[in-house]
Coordinates of C-alpha atoms in Angstrom, one line a residue:
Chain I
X3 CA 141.2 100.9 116.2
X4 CA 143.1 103.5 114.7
X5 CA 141.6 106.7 113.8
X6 CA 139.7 107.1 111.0
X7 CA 141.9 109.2 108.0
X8 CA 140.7 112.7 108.2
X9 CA 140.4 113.1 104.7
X10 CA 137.6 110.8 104.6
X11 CA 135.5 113.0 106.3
X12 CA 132.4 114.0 103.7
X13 CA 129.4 115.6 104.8
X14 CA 125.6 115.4 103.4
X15 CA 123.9 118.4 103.2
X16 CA 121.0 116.9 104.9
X17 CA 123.6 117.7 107.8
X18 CA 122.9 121.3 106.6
X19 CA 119.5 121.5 105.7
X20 CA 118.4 124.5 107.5
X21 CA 121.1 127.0 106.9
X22 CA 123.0 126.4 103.7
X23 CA 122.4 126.1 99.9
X24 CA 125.2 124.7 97.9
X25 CA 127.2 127.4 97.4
X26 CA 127.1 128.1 100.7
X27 CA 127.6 124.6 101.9
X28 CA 130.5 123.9 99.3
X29 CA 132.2 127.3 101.0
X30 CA 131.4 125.8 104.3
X31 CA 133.0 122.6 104.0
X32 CA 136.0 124.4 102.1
X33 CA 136.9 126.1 105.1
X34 CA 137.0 123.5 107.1
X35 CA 139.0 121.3 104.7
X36 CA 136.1 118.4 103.9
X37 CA 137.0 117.0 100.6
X38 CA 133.8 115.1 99.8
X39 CA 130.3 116.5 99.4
X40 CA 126.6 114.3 98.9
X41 CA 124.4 117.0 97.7
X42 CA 120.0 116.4 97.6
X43 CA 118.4 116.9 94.3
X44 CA 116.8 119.9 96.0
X45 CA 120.0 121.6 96.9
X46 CA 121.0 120.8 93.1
X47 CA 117.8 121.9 91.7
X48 CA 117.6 125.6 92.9
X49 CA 120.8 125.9 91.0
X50 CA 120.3 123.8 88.4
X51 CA 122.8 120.8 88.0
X52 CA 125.3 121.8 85.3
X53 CA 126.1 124.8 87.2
X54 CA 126.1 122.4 90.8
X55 CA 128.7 120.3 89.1
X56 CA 130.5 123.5 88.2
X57 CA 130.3 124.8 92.1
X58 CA 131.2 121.9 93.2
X59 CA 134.2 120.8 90.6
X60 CA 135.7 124.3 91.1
X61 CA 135.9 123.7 95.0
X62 CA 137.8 120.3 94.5
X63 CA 134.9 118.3 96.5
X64 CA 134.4 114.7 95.7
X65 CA 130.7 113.7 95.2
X66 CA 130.2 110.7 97.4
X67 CA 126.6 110.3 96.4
X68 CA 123.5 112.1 95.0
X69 CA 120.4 111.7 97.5
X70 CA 117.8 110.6 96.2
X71 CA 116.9 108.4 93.8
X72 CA 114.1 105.2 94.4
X73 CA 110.7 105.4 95.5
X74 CA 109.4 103.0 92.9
X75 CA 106.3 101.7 94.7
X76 CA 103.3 103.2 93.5
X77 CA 99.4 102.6 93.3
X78 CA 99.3 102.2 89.7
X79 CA 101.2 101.9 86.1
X80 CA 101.3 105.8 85.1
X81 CA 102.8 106.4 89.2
X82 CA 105.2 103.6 88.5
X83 CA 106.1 104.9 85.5
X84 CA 106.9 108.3 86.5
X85 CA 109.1 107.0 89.5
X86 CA 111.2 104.8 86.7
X87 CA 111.0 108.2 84.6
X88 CA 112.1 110.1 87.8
X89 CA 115.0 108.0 88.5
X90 CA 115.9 108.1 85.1
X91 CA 116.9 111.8 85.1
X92 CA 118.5 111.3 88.9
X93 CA 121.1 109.4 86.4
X94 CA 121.5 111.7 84.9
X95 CA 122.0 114.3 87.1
X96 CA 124.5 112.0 89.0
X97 CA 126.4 111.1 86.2
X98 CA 126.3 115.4 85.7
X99 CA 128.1 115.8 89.4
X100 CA 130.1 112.7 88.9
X101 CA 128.6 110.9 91.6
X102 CA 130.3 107.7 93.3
X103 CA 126.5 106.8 93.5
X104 CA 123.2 108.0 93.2
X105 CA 121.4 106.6 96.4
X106 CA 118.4 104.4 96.4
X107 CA 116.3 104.4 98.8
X108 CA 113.3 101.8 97.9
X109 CA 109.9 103.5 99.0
X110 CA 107.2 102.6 101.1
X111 CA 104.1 100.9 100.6
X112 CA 101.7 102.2 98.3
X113 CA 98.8 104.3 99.3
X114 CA 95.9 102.5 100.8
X115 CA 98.2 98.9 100.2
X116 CA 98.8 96.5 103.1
X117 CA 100.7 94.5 100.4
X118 CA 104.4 94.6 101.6
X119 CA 105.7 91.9 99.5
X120 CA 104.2 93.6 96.9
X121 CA 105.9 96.7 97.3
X122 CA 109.4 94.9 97.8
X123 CA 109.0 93.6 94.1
X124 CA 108.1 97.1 92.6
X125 CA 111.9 98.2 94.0
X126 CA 113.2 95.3 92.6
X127 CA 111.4 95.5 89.0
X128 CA 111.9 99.3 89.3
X129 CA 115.5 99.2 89.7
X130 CA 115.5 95.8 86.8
X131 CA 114.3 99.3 84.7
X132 CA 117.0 101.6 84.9
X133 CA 119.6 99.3 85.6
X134 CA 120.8 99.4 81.5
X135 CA 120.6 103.5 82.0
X136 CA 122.9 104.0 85.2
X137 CA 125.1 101.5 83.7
X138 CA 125.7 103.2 80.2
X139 CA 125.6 106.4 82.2
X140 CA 128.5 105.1 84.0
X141 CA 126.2 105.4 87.7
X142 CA 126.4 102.9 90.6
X143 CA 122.9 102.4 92.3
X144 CA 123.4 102.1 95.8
X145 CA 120.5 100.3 97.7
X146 CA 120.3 102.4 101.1
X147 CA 118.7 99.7 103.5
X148 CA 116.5 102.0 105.6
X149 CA 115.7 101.6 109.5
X150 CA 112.5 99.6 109.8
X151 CA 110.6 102.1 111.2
X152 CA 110.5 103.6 108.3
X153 CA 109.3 100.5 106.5
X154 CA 105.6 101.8 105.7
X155 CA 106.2 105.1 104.3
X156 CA 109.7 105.7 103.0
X157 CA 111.8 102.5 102.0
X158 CA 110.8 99.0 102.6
X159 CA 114.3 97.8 102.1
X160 CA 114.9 96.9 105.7
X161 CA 118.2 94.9 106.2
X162 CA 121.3 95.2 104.3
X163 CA 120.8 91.4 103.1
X164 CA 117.6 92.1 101.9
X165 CA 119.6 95.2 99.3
X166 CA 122.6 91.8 99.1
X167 CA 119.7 89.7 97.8
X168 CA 118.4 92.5 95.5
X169 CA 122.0 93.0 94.2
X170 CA 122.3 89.2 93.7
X171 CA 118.9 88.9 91.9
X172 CA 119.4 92.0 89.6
X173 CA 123.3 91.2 88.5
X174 CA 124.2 88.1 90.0
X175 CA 126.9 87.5 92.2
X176 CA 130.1 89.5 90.4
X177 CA 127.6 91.9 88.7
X178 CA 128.5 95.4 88.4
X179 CA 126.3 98.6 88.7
X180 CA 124.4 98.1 91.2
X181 CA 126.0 97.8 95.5
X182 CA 124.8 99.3 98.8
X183 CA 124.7 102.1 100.8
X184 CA 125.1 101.3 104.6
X185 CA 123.9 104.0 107.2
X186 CA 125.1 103.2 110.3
X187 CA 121.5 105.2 111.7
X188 CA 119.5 102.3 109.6
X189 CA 121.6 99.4 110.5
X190 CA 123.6 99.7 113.6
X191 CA 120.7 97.4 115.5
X192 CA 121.1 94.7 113.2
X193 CA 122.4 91.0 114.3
X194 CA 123.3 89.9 110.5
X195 CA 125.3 93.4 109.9
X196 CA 128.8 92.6 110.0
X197 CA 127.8 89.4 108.0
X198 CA 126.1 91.0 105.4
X199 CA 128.5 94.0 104.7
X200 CA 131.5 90.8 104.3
X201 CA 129.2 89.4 102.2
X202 CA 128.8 93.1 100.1
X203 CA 132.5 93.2 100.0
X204 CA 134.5 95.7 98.5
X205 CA 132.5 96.4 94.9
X206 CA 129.5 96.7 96.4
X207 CA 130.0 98.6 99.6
X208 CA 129.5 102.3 97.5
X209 CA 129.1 104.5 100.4
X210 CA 129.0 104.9 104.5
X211 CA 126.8 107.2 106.0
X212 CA 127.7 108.5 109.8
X213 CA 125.7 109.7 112.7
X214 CA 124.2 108.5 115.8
X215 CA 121.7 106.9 117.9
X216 CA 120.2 109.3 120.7
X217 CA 118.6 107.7 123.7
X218 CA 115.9 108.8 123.6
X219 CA 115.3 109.1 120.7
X220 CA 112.2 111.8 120.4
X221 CA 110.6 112.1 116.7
X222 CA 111.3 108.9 114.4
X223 CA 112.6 110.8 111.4
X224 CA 114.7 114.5 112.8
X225 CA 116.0 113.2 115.6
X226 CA 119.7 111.7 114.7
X227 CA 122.8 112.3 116.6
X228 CA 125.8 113.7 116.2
X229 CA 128.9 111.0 116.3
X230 CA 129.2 110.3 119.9
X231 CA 126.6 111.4 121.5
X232 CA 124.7 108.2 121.0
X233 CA 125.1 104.7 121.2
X234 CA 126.3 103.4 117.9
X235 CA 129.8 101.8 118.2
X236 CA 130.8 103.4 114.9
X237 CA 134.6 102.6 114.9
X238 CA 133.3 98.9 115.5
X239 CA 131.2 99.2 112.2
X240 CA 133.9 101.2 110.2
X241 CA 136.3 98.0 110.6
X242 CA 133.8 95.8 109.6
X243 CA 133.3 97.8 106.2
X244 CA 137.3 98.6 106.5
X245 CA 138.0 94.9 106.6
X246 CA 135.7 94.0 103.6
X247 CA 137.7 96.6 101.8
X248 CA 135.6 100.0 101.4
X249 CA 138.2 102.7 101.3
X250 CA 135.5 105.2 100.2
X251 CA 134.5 108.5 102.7
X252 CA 132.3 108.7 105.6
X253 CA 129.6 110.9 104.8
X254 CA 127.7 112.6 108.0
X255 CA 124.2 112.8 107.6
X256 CA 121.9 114.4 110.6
X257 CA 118.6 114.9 110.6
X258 CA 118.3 117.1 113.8
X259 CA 115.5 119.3 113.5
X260 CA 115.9 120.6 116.9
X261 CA 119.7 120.9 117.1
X262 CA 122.2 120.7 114.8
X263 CA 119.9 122.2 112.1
X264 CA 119.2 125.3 114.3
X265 CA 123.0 125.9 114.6
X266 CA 125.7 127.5 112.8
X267 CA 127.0 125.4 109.6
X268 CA 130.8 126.5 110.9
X269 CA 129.7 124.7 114.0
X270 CA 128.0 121.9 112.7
X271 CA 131.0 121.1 110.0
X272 CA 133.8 121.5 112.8
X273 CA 131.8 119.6 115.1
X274 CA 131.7 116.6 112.7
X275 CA 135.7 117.3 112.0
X276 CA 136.1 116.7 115.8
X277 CA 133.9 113.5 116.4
X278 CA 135.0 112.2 113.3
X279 CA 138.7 112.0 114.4
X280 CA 137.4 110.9 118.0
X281 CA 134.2 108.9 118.1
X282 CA 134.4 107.3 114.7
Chain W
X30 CA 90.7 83.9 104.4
X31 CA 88.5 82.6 107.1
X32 CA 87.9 85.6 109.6
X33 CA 89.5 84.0 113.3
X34 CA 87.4 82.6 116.2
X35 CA 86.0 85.2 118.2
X36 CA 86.4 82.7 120.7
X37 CA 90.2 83.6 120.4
X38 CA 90.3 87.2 121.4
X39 CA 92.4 88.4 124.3
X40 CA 93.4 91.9 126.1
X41 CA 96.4 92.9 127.0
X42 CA 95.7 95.2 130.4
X43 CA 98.3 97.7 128.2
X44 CA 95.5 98.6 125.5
X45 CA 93.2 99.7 128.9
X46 CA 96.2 101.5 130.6
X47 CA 94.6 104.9 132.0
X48 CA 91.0 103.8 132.2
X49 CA 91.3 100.1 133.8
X50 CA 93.0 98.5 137.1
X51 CA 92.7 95.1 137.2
X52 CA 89.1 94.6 138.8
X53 CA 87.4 97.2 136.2
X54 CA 89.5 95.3 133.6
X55 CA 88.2 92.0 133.7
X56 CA 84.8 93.6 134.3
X57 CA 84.9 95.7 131.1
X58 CA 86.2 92.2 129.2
X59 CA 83.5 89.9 130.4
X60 CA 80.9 92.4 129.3
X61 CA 82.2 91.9 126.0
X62 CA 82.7 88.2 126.2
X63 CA 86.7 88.2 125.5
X64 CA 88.1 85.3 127.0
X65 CA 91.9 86.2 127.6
X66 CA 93.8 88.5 129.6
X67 CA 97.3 89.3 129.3
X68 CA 98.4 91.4 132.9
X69 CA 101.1 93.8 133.3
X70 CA 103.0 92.9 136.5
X71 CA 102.2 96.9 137.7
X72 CA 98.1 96.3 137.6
X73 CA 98.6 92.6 139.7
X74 CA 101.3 94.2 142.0
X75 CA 98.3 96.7 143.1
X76 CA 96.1 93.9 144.5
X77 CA 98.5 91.3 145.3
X78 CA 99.5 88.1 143.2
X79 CA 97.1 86.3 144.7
X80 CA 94.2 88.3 144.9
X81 CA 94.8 89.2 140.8
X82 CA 94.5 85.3 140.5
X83 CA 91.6 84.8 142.4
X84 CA 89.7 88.0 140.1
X85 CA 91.0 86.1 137.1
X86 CA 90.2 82.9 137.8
X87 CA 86.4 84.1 139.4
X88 CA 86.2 85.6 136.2
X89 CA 86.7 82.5 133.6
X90 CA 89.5 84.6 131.5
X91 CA 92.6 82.4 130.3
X92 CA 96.0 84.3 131.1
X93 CA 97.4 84.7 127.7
X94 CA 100.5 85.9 129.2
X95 CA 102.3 87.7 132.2
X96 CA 103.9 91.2 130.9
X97 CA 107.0 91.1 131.4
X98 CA 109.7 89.9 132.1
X99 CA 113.2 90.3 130.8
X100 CA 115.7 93.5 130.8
X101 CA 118.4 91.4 131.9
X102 CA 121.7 93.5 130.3
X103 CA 122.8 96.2 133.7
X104 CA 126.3 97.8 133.8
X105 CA 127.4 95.6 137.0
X106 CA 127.0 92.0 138.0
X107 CA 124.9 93.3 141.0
X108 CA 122.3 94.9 139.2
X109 CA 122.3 91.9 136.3
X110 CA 121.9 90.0 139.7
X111 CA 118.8 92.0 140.8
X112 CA 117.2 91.8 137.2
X113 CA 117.6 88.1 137.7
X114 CA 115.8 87.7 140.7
X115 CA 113.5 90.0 139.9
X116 CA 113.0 87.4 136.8
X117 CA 112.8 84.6 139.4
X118 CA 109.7 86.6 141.2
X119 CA 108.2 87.0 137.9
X120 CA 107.9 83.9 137.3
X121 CA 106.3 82.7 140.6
X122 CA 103.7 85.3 140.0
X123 CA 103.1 83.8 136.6
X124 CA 102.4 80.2 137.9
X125 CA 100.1 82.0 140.3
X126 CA 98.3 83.7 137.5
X127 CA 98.3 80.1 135.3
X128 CA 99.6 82.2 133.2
X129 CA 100.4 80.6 129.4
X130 CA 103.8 82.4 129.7
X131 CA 105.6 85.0 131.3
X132 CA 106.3 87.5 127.9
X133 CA 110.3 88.4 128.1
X134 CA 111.8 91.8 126.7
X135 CA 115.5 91.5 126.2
X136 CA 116.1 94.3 127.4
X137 CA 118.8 97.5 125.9
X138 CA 122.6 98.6 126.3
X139 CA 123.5 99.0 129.9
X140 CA 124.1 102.8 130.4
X141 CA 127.0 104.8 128.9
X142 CA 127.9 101.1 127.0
X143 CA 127.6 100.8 122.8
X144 CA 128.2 97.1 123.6
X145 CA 124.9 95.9 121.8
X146 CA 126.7 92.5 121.2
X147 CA 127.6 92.3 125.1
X148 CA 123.7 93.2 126.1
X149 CA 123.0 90.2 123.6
X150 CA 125.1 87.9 125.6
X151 CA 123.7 89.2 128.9
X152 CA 120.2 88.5 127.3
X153 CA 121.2 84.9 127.3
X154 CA 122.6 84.7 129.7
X155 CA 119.9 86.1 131.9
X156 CA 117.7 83.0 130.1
X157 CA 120.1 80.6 131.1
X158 CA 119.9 81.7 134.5
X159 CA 116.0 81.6 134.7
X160 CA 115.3 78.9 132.8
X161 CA 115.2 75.9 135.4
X162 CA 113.2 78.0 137.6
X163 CA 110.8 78.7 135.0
X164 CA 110.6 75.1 134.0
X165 CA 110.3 73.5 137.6
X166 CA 107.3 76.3 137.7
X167 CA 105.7 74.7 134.8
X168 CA 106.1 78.8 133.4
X169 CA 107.1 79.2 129.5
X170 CA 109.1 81.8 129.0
X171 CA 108.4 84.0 125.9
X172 CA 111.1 85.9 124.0
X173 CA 109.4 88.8 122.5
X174 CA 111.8 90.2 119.5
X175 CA 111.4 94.1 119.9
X176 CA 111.2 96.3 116.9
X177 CA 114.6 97.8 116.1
X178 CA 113.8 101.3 117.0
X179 CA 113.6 100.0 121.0
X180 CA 117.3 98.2 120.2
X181 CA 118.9 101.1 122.2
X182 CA 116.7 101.3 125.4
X183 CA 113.9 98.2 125.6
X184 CA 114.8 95.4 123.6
X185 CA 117.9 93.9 122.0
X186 CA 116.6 91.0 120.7
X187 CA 114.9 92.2 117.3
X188 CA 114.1 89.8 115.0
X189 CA 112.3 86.5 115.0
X190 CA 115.4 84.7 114.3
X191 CA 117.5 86.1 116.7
X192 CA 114.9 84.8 119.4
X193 CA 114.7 81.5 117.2
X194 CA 118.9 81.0 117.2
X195 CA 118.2 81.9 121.8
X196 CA 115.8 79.2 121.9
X197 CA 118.3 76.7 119.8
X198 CA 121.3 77.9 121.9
X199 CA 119.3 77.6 125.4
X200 CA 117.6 74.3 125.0
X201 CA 118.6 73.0 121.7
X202 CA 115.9 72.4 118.4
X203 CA 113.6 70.4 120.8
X204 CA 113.8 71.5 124.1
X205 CA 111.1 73.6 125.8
X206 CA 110.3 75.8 128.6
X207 CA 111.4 78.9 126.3
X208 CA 109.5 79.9 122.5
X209 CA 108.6 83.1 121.6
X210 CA 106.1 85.9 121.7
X211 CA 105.4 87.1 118.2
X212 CA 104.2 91.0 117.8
X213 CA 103.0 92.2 114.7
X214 CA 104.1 95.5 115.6
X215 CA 107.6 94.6 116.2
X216 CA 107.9 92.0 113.7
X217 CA 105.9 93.0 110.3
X218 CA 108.6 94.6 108.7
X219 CA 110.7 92.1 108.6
X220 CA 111.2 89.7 105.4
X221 CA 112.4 86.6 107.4
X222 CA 109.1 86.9 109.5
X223 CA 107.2 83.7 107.4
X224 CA 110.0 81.6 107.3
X225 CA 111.0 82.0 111.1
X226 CA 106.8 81.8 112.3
X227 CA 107.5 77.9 110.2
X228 CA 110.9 78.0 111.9
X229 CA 109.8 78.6 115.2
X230 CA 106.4 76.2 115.1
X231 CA 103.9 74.9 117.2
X232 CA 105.6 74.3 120.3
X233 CA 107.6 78.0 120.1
X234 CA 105.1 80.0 119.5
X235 CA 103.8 81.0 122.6
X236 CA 101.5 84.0 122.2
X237 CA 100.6 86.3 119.4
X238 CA 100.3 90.2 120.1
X239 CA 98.1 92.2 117.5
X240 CA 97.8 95.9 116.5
X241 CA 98.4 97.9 114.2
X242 CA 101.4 101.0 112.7
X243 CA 99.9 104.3 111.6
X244 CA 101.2 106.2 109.1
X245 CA 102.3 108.8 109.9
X246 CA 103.9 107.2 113.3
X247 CA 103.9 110.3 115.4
X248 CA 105.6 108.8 118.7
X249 CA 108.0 106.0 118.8
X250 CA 105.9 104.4 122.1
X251 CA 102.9 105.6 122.2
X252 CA 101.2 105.9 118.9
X253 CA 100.0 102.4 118.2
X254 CA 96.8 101.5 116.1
X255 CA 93.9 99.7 116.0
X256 CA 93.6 96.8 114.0
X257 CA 92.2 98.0 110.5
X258 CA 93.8 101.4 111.0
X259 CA 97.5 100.7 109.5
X260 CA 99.2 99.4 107.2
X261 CA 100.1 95.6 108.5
X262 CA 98.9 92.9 107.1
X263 CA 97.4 91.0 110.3
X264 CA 95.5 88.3 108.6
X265 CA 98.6 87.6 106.0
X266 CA 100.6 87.0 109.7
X267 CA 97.4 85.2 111.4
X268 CA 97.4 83.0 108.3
X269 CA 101.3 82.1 108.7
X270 CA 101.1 81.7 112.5
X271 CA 98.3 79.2 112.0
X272 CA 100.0 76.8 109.3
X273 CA 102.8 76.5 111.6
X274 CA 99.8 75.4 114.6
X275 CA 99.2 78.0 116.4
X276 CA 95.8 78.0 118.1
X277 CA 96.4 80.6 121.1
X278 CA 94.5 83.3 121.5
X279 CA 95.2 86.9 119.8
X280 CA 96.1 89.5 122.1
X281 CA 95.2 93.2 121.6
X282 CA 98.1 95.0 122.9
X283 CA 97.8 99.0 122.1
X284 CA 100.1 101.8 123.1
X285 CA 97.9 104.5 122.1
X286 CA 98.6 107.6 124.6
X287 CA 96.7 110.2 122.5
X288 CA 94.0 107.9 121.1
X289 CA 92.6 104.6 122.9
X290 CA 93.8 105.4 126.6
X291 CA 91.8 108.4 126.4
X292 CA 88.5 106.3 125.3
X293 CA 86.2 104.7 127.5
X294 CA 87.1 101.0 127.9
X295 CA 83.8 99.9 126.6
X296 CA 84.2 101.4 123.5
X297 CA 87.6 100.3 123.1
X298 CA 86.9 96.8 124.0
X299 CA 83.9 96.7 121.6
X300 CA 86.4 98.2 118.9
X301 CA 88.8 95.6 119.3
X302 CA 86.2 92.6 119.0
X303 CA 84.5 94.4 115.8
X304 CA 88.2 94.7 113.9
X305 CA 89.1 91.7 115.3
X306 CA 86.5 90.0 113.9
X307 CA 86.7 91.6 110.3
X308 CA 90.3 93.2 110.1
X309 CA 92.6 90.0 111.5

């Protein structure tokens, strides 16, 4: 494997949660030469979005993706409705920054509901609803297929060929709009994942999140690793998407509660510059 | 749905860990007129093989299964050795038990390795070894697929199909000696989980583990539920198990370190046949 390009590198702010807003994120990554940025709507809402797409246009960063967008399973119509309505202005707020994507992650199940299946149609009729929107707003969906664990309370989109299938039912085969987010922290495990990200091929493949596995693994949601100091064999998975022809960035997203998130963003940022180069 | 035969409740020794050796075990399950037991290897090595047959067969209880077996994947052919005869001794204690199987976890990566596809080939390869001594020993052997968050350090075999494609590699679409141990806990999530329960059928499917996933999860080991206290849908599963045949019993297995295992047994035991009764 060679190298990954260094100018791929992006980060999340997730990777930042704890010590930077925007501005002081965008200033962050500046310095340490990252070229692509995926704010949260919470970063982007304390500042208001027309003045995070100026922040961020004036520093040069690309926006790989706005987090979050999804959620659609709900206990009843008016909750449904307000997650499509939700979504709706996350659109618009990517088309705003100029997102590559606006992520997707599904939801869980509804409260007090054991009805899985159930909830797996809600994401699909939710995203049938704003489909038309993201497309004349000029916004890729990207279906994040999130680690099974977190299945019951956060997105019950668990394999990237369940987000292929969803793709395939919503736009068909060549169908445009609408592609996949693969986290290598959601889908390293997974026996069908080279498979399935040929099968996404190169239009649908609209982002690729980085970070690690630890072992152990101590809380199930801010606990990730940084790149290398787990057990995901991440250049293996980069030439799987490489080969189906992503050429998009690799955007580091840690959840690390008890590390990286207590640490200095300068340290954080050039420790993802390192890894990246080394262990990705 | 028809609620199940009460007939058809089991223990798994794991849902009693910190209250129950062996002896108070079976006591505490005859008391409350379950009728299976499902052993872990540590509470029969304390009394001897044969001594834990002689309590269980005294006692009436069917052995539902022998826990467990497995963890083949080791970073040297000496220690992949060891895990094999360590395999072999399983499985004479489970013909000594009568056990219905001996219940196999893959097993994770081999330290320092992000080889997950080389673990998987150890896993079958660790079958293949065992799997004429199991079969002269009139022992099935049970793959039970893991849930993708123990990938990394317990199982590498995650999803029904993967065990499915083990048992077509190993003996072929007919062949027996080898089926598989189906967990809701590990499984639920997982969309192919209908179609590879038919898949699988009567003759693979070996034993069926019930519990239940909290939300919130608060420990990735630990922290399972009573039946009735999550969010899967056991009877939905019960109901799909059974069109394909299954008429084994249904074994309580709970990991509940902060919950159950602090509970006197009776009460536990009396639990499980109340929910199991009107929650599976």
């Amino acid at each position: 494997m060679n190298p990954p390009d260094p100018g791929s590198l992006a980060m999340n702010t997730a990777t930042l949660w704890e010590s930077c807003n925007l501005r002081r994120a965008v200033d962050v990554l500046r310095r340490h030469a990252v070229r692509g940025i995926a704010p949260w709507r919470d970063r982007v809402g304390e500042v208001g979005v027309k003045e995070a797409a100026r922040i961020i246009r004036d520093s040069g960063l690309v926006v790989t993706g706005l987090c979050r967008g999804g959620f659609f399973p709900a206990p009843d119509s008016k909750r449904r409705r307000a997650a499509i309505d939700d979504n709706l202005r996350a659109i618009d707020e990517a088309a705003t920054l100029e997102a590559k994507c606006l992520v997707i992650i599904g939801g869980g199940l509804p409260q007090e509901s054991r009805d899985l299946r159930g909830a797996r149609e809600m994401v699909r009729d939710g995203l049938g609803e704003i489909l038309d929107h993201a497309r004349s707003s000029g916004v890729s969906l990207a279906i994040e297929p999130m680690h099974p664990m977190y299945c019951a309370d956060r997105g019950c989109v668990n394999t990237l060929a369940q987000a292929n299938d969803l793709c395939d039912e919503l736009v068909g085969k060549g169908g445009t709009g609408i592609g996949v987010a693969v986290d290598v922290y959601h889908t390293w495990w997974d026996p069908q994942l080279a498979r399935e990200i040929e099968r996404a091929g190169e239009k649908r493949l609209l982002a690729f999140h980085i970070c690690d596995w630890l072992v152990p693994t101590t809380d199930l949601l801010f606990d990730r690793g940084m790149m290398g100091d787990g057990v995901i064999d991440i250049p293996l998975i980069r030439s799987w998407m490489e080969a189906a022809g992503y050429r998009g960035m690799h955007e580091v997203e840690i959840f690390s509660k008890n590390n990286w998130w207590k640490r200095d963003p300068d340290e954080v940022v050039a420790t993802c510059r390192l890894r990246h180069e080394t262990r990705c």
